[in-house]
Short mmCIF file of C-alpha atoms and ligand atoms in Angstrom, two decimals:
data_model
loop_
_atom_site.label_atom_id
_atom_site.label_comp_id
_atom_site.label_asym_id
_atom_site.label_seq_id
_atom_site.Cartn_x
_atom_site.Cartn_y
_atom_site.Cartn_z
CA MET A 8 11.71 -8.56 -55.82
CA GLU A 9 14.75 -7.51 -53.52
CA ARG A 10 14.30 -5.10 -51.15
CA THR A 11 16.94 -2.16 -50.73
CA THR A 12 18.72 -2.00 -47.39
CA ALA A 13 16.73 1.07 -46.72
CA THR A 14 13.51 -0.56 -47.16
CA ARG A 15 14.51 -3.44 -44.90
CA TRP A 16 15.73 -1.25 -42.22
CA LEU A 17 12.24 0.66 -42.33
CA LEU A 18 10.35 -2.77 -42.09
CA GLN A 19 12.12 -3.60 -39.22
CA MET A 20 11.24 -0.11 -37.17
CA PRO A 21 7.88 0.05 -35.25
CA ALA A 22 5.24 1.41 -37.54
CA LEU A 23 4.96 4.77 -35.80
CA ALA A 24 8.55 5.64 -35.67
CA ALA A 25 8.77 4.89 -39.33
CA ALA A 26 5.78 7.04 -40.45
CA CYS A 27 7.46 9.65 -38.35
CA LEU A 28 10.66 9.18 -40.33
CA LEU A 29 8.80 9.24 -43.75
CA SER A 30 7.07 12.34 -43.00
CA SER A 31 10.14 13.90 -41.16
CA CYS A 32 8.19 15.03 -38.09
CA GLU A 33 9.81 16.37 -35.29
CA THR A 34 7.50 15.04 -32.39
CA PRO A 35 5.95 11.66 -31.91
CA PRO A 36 2.10 11.49 -33.10
CA PRO A 37 -0.27 11.83 -30.14
CA PRO A 38 -0.96 8.83 -28.48
CA THR A 39 -4.16 7.00 -29.39
CA ASP A 40 -7.08 6.78 -27.00
CA SER A 41 -6.71 3.12 -26.26
CA SER A 42 -3.03 3.45 -25.49
CA LEU A 43 -4.09 6.31 -23.03
CA VAL A 44 -6.63 4.03 -21.30
CA GLU A 45 -3.70 1.35 -21.02
CA GLN A 46 -1.25 3.94 -19.68
CA ARG A 47 -3.92 4.93 -16.84
CA GLN A 48 -4.53 1.46 -15.99
CA ARG A 49 -0.61 0.78 -15.74
CA MET A 50 -0.52 3.95 -13.66
CA VAL A 51 -3.10 2.45 -11.39
CA GLU A 52 -1.21 -0.79 -10.87
CA LYS A 53 2.22 0.32 -10.85
CA GLN A 54 2.41 3.73 -9.08
CA LEU A 55 -0.69 3.35 -6.82
CA LYS A 56 -1.70 -0.14 -6.00
CA SER A 57 1.95 -1.19 -5.42
CA ARG A 58 2.52 1.89 -3.09
CA ALA A 59 -0.17 1.18 -0.41
CA ILE A 60 -3.19 2.90 -2.11
CA LYS A 61 -6.02 0.46 -1.11
CA HIS A 62 -9.15 2.85 -1.00
CA GLN A 63 -11.27 0.94 -3.94
CA ALA A 64 -13.19 4.19 -4.68
CA VAL A 65 -10.08 6.25 -4.90
CA LEU A 66 -8.36 3.51 -7.32
CA ALA A 67 -11.54 3.47 -9.36
CA ALA A 68 -11.52 7.39 -9.65
CA MET A 69 -7.77 7.34 -10.64
CA GLY A 70 -8.68 4.84 -13.37
CA ARG A 71 -11.40 6.99 -14.88
CA VAL A 72 -10.44 10.46 -14.71
CA PRO A 73 -8.82 11.36 -17.88
CA ARG A 74 -5.48 13.07 -16.67
CA HIS A 75 -4.34 13.64 -20.20
CA GLN A 76 -7.05 16.14 -20.57
CA PHE A 77 -5.52 18.13 -17.73
CA VAL A 78 -2.19 18.77 -19.01
CA PRO A 79 -1.08 20.98 -21.70
CA GLU A 80 -1.54 19.47 -25.22
CA LYS A 81 2.40 18.93 -25.61
CA LEU A 82 2.83 16.94 -22.46
CA ARG A 83 0.01 14.63 -23.05
CA SER A 84 2.33 11.67 -23.66
CA SER A 85 3.61 12.01 -20.11
CA ALA A 86 0.38 12.58 -18.47
CA TYR A 87 0.58 9.26 -16.75
CA ALA A 88 4.22 9.53 -15.82
CA ASP A 89 5.12 9.30 -12.16
CA ARG A 90 5.60 12.63 -11.60
CA PRO A 91 4.48 16.27 -11.39
CA LEU A 92 4.07 18.14 -14.60
CA PRO A 93 4.04 22.03 -15.50
CA ILE A 94 0.81 23.57 -16.21
CA GLY A 95 1.74 26.93 -16.91
CA HIS A 96 2.21 30.25 -14.53
CA ASP A 97 4.86 28.36 -12.64
CA GLN A 98 2.28 25.89 -11.55
CA THR A 99 2.15 22.04 -11.40
CA ILE A 100 -0.30 19.24 -11.70
CA SER A 101 0.62 17.04 -8.88
CA GLN A 102 2.01 13.40 -9.30
CA PRO A 103 -0.53 10.65 -9.53
CA TYR A 104 0.64 9.20 -6.33
CA VAL A 105 0.43 12.35 -4.36
CA VAL A 106 -3.22 13.09 -5.62
CA ALA A 107 -4.22 9.42 -4.88
CA PHE A 108 -2.72 9.53 -1.31
CA MET A 109 -4.37 13.04 -0.34
CA THR A 110 -7.64 11.88 -1.59
CA GLN A 111 -7.33 8.64 0.44
CA ALA A 112 -6.12 10.64 3.51
CA ILE A 113 -9.36 12.23 3.62
CA GLU A 114 -11.37 8.96 3.72
CA PRO A 115 -13.92 10.30 1.09
CA GLN A 116 -17.56 9.24 1.15
CA ALA A 117 -20.43 9.97 -1.30
CA LYS A 118 -22.15 12.08 1.34
CA HIS A 119 -19.32 14.38 1.79
CA ARG A 120 -18.99 18.08 0.86
CA VAL A 121 -15.06 19.06 0.22
CA LEU A 122 -13.07 22.14 0.00
CA GLU A 123 -9.95 22.23 -2.31
CA VAL A 124 -7.52 25.00 -2.03
CA GLY A 125 -5.36 25.11 -5.07
CA THR A 126 -7.45 24.30 -8.11
CA GLY A 127 -4.53 24.13 -10.67
CA SER A 128 -5.62 22.18 -13.51
CA GLY A 129 -8.77 20.71 -12.00
CA TYR A 130 -7.38 17.43 -11.83
CA GLN A 131 -7.56 16.80 -8.11
CA ALA A 132 -11.06 18.35 -8.06
CA ALA A 133 -12.27 15.88 -10.81
CA VAL A 134 -10.92 12.91 -8.79
CA LEU A 135 -12.60 14.05 -5.80
CA ALA A 136 -16.12 14.51 -7.67
CA GLU A 137 -15.90 11.02 -8.86
CA ILE A 138 -16.19 10.07 -5.33
CA VAL A 139 -17.74 12.59 -3.20
CA GLY A 140 -20.97 14.77 -3.22
CA GLU A 141 -20.06 18.30 -3.81
CA VAL A 142 -16.42 19.70 -4.39
CA TYR A 143 -15.63 23.66 -3.85
CA THR A 144 -12.50 24.37 -5.24
CA ILE A 145 -10.55 27.71 -5.19
CA GLU A 146 -7.61 28.89 -7.25
CA LEU A 147 -5.67 32.41 -6.89
CA ILE A 148 -4.70 32.55 -10.68
CA PRO A 149 -7.28 34.06 -12.54
CA GLU A 150 -6.52 32.19 -15.89
CA LEU A 151 -5.98 28.85 -14.31
CA ALA A 152 -9.43 29.27 -12.41
CA LYS A 153 -10.97 30.07 -15.69
CA GLN A 154 -9.54 27.51 -17.68
CA ALA A 155 -10.10 24.60 -14.88
CA LYS A 156 -13.78 25.78 -14.88
CA GLU A 157 -14.21 25.38 -18.60
CA ARG A 158 -12.35 22.13 -18.74
CA LEU A 159 -14.37 20.65 -15.80
CA LYS A 160 -17.54 21.72 -17.50
CA GLN A 161 -16.68 20.37 -20.73
CA LEU A 162 -15.80 16.93 -19.16
CA GLY A 163 -19.33 16.90 -17.46
CA TYR A 164 -18.00 17.38 -13.82
CA ARG A 165 -21.14 19.27 -12.51
CA LYS A 166 -20.32 18.61 -8.81
CA VAL A 167 -17.11 21.06 -8.80
CA HIS A 168 -17.67 24.61 -8.19
CA VAL A 169 -14.76 26.66 -9.14
CA LYS A 170 -13.94 30.20 -7.79
CA GLN A 171 -11.10 32.70 -8.02
CA GLY A 172 -9.66 33.81 -5.11
CA ASP A 173 -7.59 33.54 -1.78
CA GLY A 174 -7.96 30.08 -0.64
CA TYR A 175 -6.27 30.90 2.65
CA LEU A 176 -9.67 32.13 3.62
CA GLY A 177 -11.37 29.44 2.67
CA TRP A 178 -15.20 29.66 1.39
CA PRO A 179 -17.16 30.74 4.43
CA ASP A 180 -20.43 30.73 2.68
CA LYS A 181 -20.13 27.26 1.84
CA ALA A 182 -18.73 25.98 5.29
CA PRO A 183 -18.50 23.79 7.11
CA PHE A 184 -16.85 21.19 5.14
CA ASP A 185 -16.38 17.30 5.77
CA SER A 186 -12.79 17.77 4.72
CA ILE A 187 -10.31 20.07 3.18
CA LEU A 188 -7.54 19.46 0.97
CA VAL A 189 -4.89 22.06 0.43
CA THR A 190 -2.55 21.41 -2.54
CA CYS A 191 -0.16 24.29 -2.15
CA GLY A 192 2.43 24.43 0.56
CA ALA A 193 2.06 26.51 3.57
CA ASP A 194 4.29 27.68 6.68
CA HIS A 195 1.39 27.47 8.84
CA VAL A 196 -2.22 26.02 8.87
CA PRO A 197 -4.41 28.98 7.91
CA GLU A 198 -6.84 29.60 10.91
CA PRO A 199 -10.08 30.17 8.61
CA LEU A 200 -9.54 26.52 7.32
CA ILE A 201 -9.61 24.96 10.68
CA GLU A 202 -12.62 26.99 11.38
CA GLN A 203 -14.37 25.77 8.20
CA LEU A 204 -13.65 22.24 8.95
CA LYS A 205 -16.80 20.42 10.39
CA PRO A 206 -16.00 18.61 13.95
CA GLY A 207 -15.10 15.02 12.97
CA GLY A 208 -13.63 16.30 9.74
CA THR A 209 -10.29 15.74 8.31
CA MET A 210 -7.87 18.44 6.42
CA VAL A 211 -4.68 17.30 4.37
CA ILE A 212 -2.10 19.98 3.88
CA PRO A 213 1.56 20.53 2.96
CA VAL A 214 3.12 22.37 5.90
CA GLY A 215 6.89 23.55 6.14
CA LYS A 216 9.03 26.72 6.44
CA SER A 217 10.60 25.90 3.03
CA SER A 218 9.80 23.73 0.38
CA ALA A 219 12.73 21.41 0.98
CA ASN A 220 11.37 20.72 4.39
CA GLN A 221 7.89 20.09 3.75
CA TRP A 222 5.42 17.53 5.30
CA LEU A 223 2.05 16.48 4.23
CA GLU A 224 0.08 16.78 7.50
CA VAL A 225 -3.28 15.05 8.39
CA ILE A 226 -5.27 17.12 10.89
CA THR A 227 -8.51 15.81 12.41
CA LYS A 228 -10.96 17.90 14.08
CA GLY A 229 -12.40 16.03 17.12
CA LYS A 230 -16.22 16.41 18.30
CA ASP A 231 -15.05 18.83 21.11
CA GLY A 232 -13.31 20.94 18.22
CA LYS A 233 -9.63 20.30 19.25
CA THR A 234 -7.31 19.34 16.36
CA ASN A 235 -4.78 16.79 16.24
CA SER A 236 -2.12 16.64 13.49
CA ARG A 237 0.33 13.75 12.26
CA LYS A 238 2.96 14.18 9.73
CA VAL A 239 2.55 11.48 6.98
CA LEU A 240 4.63 12.04 3.65
CA PRO A 241 7.43 14.35 2.78
CA VAL A 242 6.40 16.32 -0.28
CA ARG A 243 7.32 19.51 -2.08
CA PHE A 244 4.30 21.57 -3.28
CA VAL A 245 4.16 24.83 -4.90
CA PRO A 246 3.70 27.85 -2.16
CA LEU A 247 0.43 28.96 -0.87
CA ARG A 248 0.59 32.70 -1.74
CA ARG A 249 -1.67 35.35 -0.51
CA GLU A 250 -4.06 37.63 -2.68
CA LYS A 251 -2.86 41.37 -2.55
CA GLY A 252 -5.16 43.17 -0.65
CA SER A 253 -6.45 39.98 1.34
CA PRO A 254 -7.19 40.35 5.11
CA ALA A 255 -4.49 38.74 7.03
CA LYS A 256 -6.90 36.26 8.18
N1 LIG B 315 -4.59 20.60 -7.37
C1 LIG B 315 -3.96 21.15 -8.60
C2 LIG B 315 -2.39 21.17 -8.54
C3 LIG B 315 -2.17 22.50 -7.46
S1 LIG B 315 -0.84 23.27 -7.80
C4 LIG B 315 -4.26 20.09 -9.59
O1 LIG B 315 -4.95 18.92 -9.60
O2 LIG B 315 -3.91 20.39 -10.73
C5 LIG B 315 -1.16 24.58 -6.76
C6 LIG B 315 -2.06 25.47 -7.08
O3 LIG B 315 -2.42 26.50 -5.85
C7 LIG B 315 -1.67 26.68 -8.20
O4 LIG B 315 -2.40 26.65 -9.07
C8 LIG B 315 -1.61 27.81 -7.32
O5 LIG B 315 -1.90 29.00 -8.25
C9 LIG B 315 -2.77 27.85 -6.27
N2 LIG B 315 -2.44 28.72 -5.31
C10 LIG B 315 -1.47 29.26 -4.26
N3 LIG B 315 -1.65 29.90 -3.43
C11 LIG B 315 -3.04 30.07 -3.43
C12 LIG B 315 -4.29 30.57 -2.66
N4 LIG B 315 -3.78 31.36 -1.54
N5 LIG B 315 -5.65 30.41 -2.71
C13 LIG B 315 -5.89 29.56 -4.00
N6 LIG B 315 -5.03 28.78 -4.86
C14 LIG B 315 -3.71 28.97 -4.38
#
C-alpha cells in the first residue's frame, strides 16, 4: 500500500515529536527516568570532570542526587542544563558546576558537620548529605524552607536538618561546624559565621558590594583562630537578606 506524503513525513520524525504532533500537545512529554540518568551522567562528564572537579566523592554525589526533583515540574527537562534555574520567590538553584565547586572547596569528609546558609530547593544540602555526616541548613523564606524540608524527607535525606530563619546568625545551638557553605551573596562575611567555624575549618561564601562584582571566597580558620581568605571564582548569587527584627549581629 502506498503511503501518503503526510504519513511518510510522520514516519521520518522522532517518535516523541510525532506523538506530540498527533495529540497536538503544546509542551514536550516529561523526560523518562532513563533519559534523566543519562542527562545526569553527561552533566558530570561535560560540566564537572572537564572543568577540574576532581574530588571523587563530589563527582559521585553529583551523579546520584536527582536534581530534577529539586526544580519546578515544568523545568524538569532543563534540570541538568549548565545554568541556574528559578525555584520561585525570585530565588534560584545554582548551576551544577557551582554546587560541585563549592562542595569540593570545603574538602568534605564523612565525619564532618556542615552548615549551609540558603537552603533554597535543598539540592546543595542533598549533595552535601551524600558525603558528610550531618548537614544543618537555614532558609529565610518560610515557604521554601517548608518545601525543602518535605522534599528532602521524601527523598530519604535524614542527615539534613532544615530550619527557617536568618542564616546571618548561623545556628549557635549546633555550632561549631567543620565547614560552612553560604549560597547567597553578602557584602561582608557575617561575624557569627566566623565564630561558629571550628579552628581548622573552611567556609565558602560569595562576597561583593554588588552582584556584578562578586567573588566566591574560601576562608580558612587556623588552629590559632586567625582567618585567611582567598578569592577563587567570580560568581553571581542572589543576595543574602536579613530577617526583619533580627539582631544586627
Ligand atoms: N542552595 C540553594 C540555592 C540557594 S539560593 C539550592 O541548592 O537550591 C539562595 C537562598 O538563600 C534563597 O533561597 C534565599 O531565600 C536564601 N537566603 C537569603 N538570605 C538568607 C538568610 N539571611 N538566611 C537564610 N537564607 C537566606
